Amino acid sequence: MTAILKQKILDVCNQKIAQKGINVGLSFYAFFKNKNDNPELLMEAATWWIKTHQLNHFEKAVKIKNMLEK
């Protein structure tokens, strides 16, 4: 995973947790705007989420954050 994507995911997780609490769930789409302005980064996130870790569509932001901080 690139440093850019890792930081983007951590930022979004931190923001969502701060806004909605530790039980907030999200999908990898949460890391992108509603338009596909960076398809390479989107595919990198999808590959990490779906292929590499076989995560469910929605996961707890805390879980994702912990995975990246290890």
mmCIF file of C-alpha atoms in Angstrom:
data_model
loop_
_atom_site.group_PDB
_atom_site.id
_atom_site.type_symbol
_atom_site.label_atom_id
_atom_site.label_comp_id
_atom_site.label_asym_id
_atom_site.label_seq_id
_atom_site.Cartn_x
_atom_site.Cartn_y
_atom_site.Cartn_z
ATOM 1 C CA MET A 1 0.000 0.000 0.000
ATOM 2 C CA THR A 2 1.314 3.412 -0.912
ATOM 3 C CA ALA A 3 1.930 5.979 1.798
ATOM 4 C CA ILE A 4 -0.583 8.311 0.127
ATOM 5 C CA LEU A 5 -3.404 5.780 0.359
ATOM 6 C CA LYS A 6 -2.484 4.733 3.888
ATOM 7 C CA GLN A 7 -2.581 8.343 5.095
ATOM 8 C CA LYS A 8 -5.848 9.011 3.271
ATOM 9 C CA ILE A 9 -7.481 5.976 4.920
ATOM 10 C CA LEU A 10 -6.186 6.927 8.375
ATOM 11 C CA ASP A 11 -7.424 10.501 7.952
ATOM 12 C CA VAL A 12 -10.915 9.363 6.931
ATOM 13 C CA CYS A 13 -11.086 6.797 9.748
ATOM 14 C CA ASN A 14 -10.064 9.413 12.309
ATOM 15 C CA GLN A 15 -12.583 11.908 10.929
ATOM 16 C CA LYS A 16 -15.466 9.407 10.897
ATOM 17 C CA ILE A 17 -14.649 8.162 14.416
ATOM 18 C CA ALA A 18 -14.529 11.741 15.708
ATOM 19 C CA GLN A 19 -17.858 12.574 14.057
ATOM 20 C CA LYS A 20 -19.857 9.411 14.734
ATOM 21 C CA GLY A 21 -18.060 7.464 17.447
ATOM 22 C CA ILE A 22 -16.124 4.219 17.669
ATOM 23 C CA ASN A 23 -18.904 2.063 16.225
ATOM 24 C CA VAL A 24 -19.000 3.840 12.858
ATOM 25 C CA GLY A 25 -18.688 1.582 9.842
ATOM 26 C CA LEU A 26 -17.396 2.423 6.411
ATOM 27 C CA SER A 27 -16.520 0.895 3.067
ATOM 28 C CA PHE A 28 -13.492 1.576 0.911
ATOM 29 C CA TYR A 29 -15.637 3.993 -1.082
ATOM 30 C CA ALA A 30 -15.542 6.321 1.940
ATOM 31 C CA PHE A 31 -11.981 7.257 0.998
ATOM 32 C CA PHE A 32 -13.043 8.770 -2.321
ATOM 33 C CA LYS A 33 -15.363 11.463 -3.572
ATOM 34 C CA ASN A 34 -18.484 10.511 -5.487
ATOM 35 C CA LYS A 35 -16.574 10.843 -8.723
ATOM 36 C CA ASN A 36 -13.799 8.630 -9.968
ATOM 37 C CA ASP A 37 -11.000 11.188 -10.173
ATOM 38 C CA ASN A 38 -8.180 8.777 -9.260
ATOM 39 C CA PRO A 39 -8.925 5.283 -10.620
ATOM 40 C CA GLU A 40 -5.479 3.903 -9.769
ATOM 41 C CA LEU A 41 -5.823 4.816 -6.092
ATOM 42 C CA LEU A 42 -9.403 3.501 -6.025
ATOM 43 C CA MET A 43 -8.249 0.157 -7.452
ATOM 44 C CA GLU A 44 -5.406 0.017 -4.944
ATOM 45 C CA ALA A 45 -7.890 0.508 -2.092
ATOM 46 C CA ALA A 46 -10.313 -2.045 -3.546
ATOM 47 C CA THR A 47 -7.545 -4.613 -3.981
ATOM 48 C CA TRP A 48 -6.299 -4.103 -0.427
ATOM 49 C CA TRP A 49 -9.838 -4.239 1.005
ATOM 50 C CA ILE A 50 -11.362 -7.063 -1.083
ATOM 51 C CA LYS A 51 -8.557 -9.247 -2.417
ATOM 52 C CA THR A 52 -5.832 -8.918 0.166
ATOM 53 C CA HIS A 53 -7.892 -8.853 3.370
ATOM 54 C CA GLN A 54 -11.282 -10.200 2.190
ATOM 55 C CA LEU A 55 -13.119 -7.620 4.273
ATOM 56 C CA ASN A 56 -16.894 -7.230 4.273
ATOM 57 C CA HIS A 57 -18.411 -4.326 2.368
ATOM 58 C CA PHE A 58 -18.786 -2.373 5.618
ATOM 59 C CA GLU A 59 -16.245 -2.616 8.425
ATOM 60 C CA LYS A 60 -15.702 -0.647 11.611
ATOM 61 C CA ALA A 61 -13.418 2.341 11.071
ATOM 62 C CA VAL A 62 -11.569 1.382 14.268
ATOM 63 C CA LYS A 63 -10.758 -2.053 12.797
ATOM 64 C CA ILE A 64 -9.379 -0.552 9.578
ATOM 65 C CA LYS A 65 -7.362 2.019 11.501
ATOM 66 C CA ASN A 66 -5.873 -0.694 13.732
ATOM 67 C CA MET A 67 -4.964 -2.818 10.719
ATOM 68 C CA LEU A 68 -3.012 0.052 9.199
ATOM 69 C CA GLU A 69 -1.260 1.068 12.388
ATOM 70 C CA LYS A 70 0.244 -2.386 12.940
#
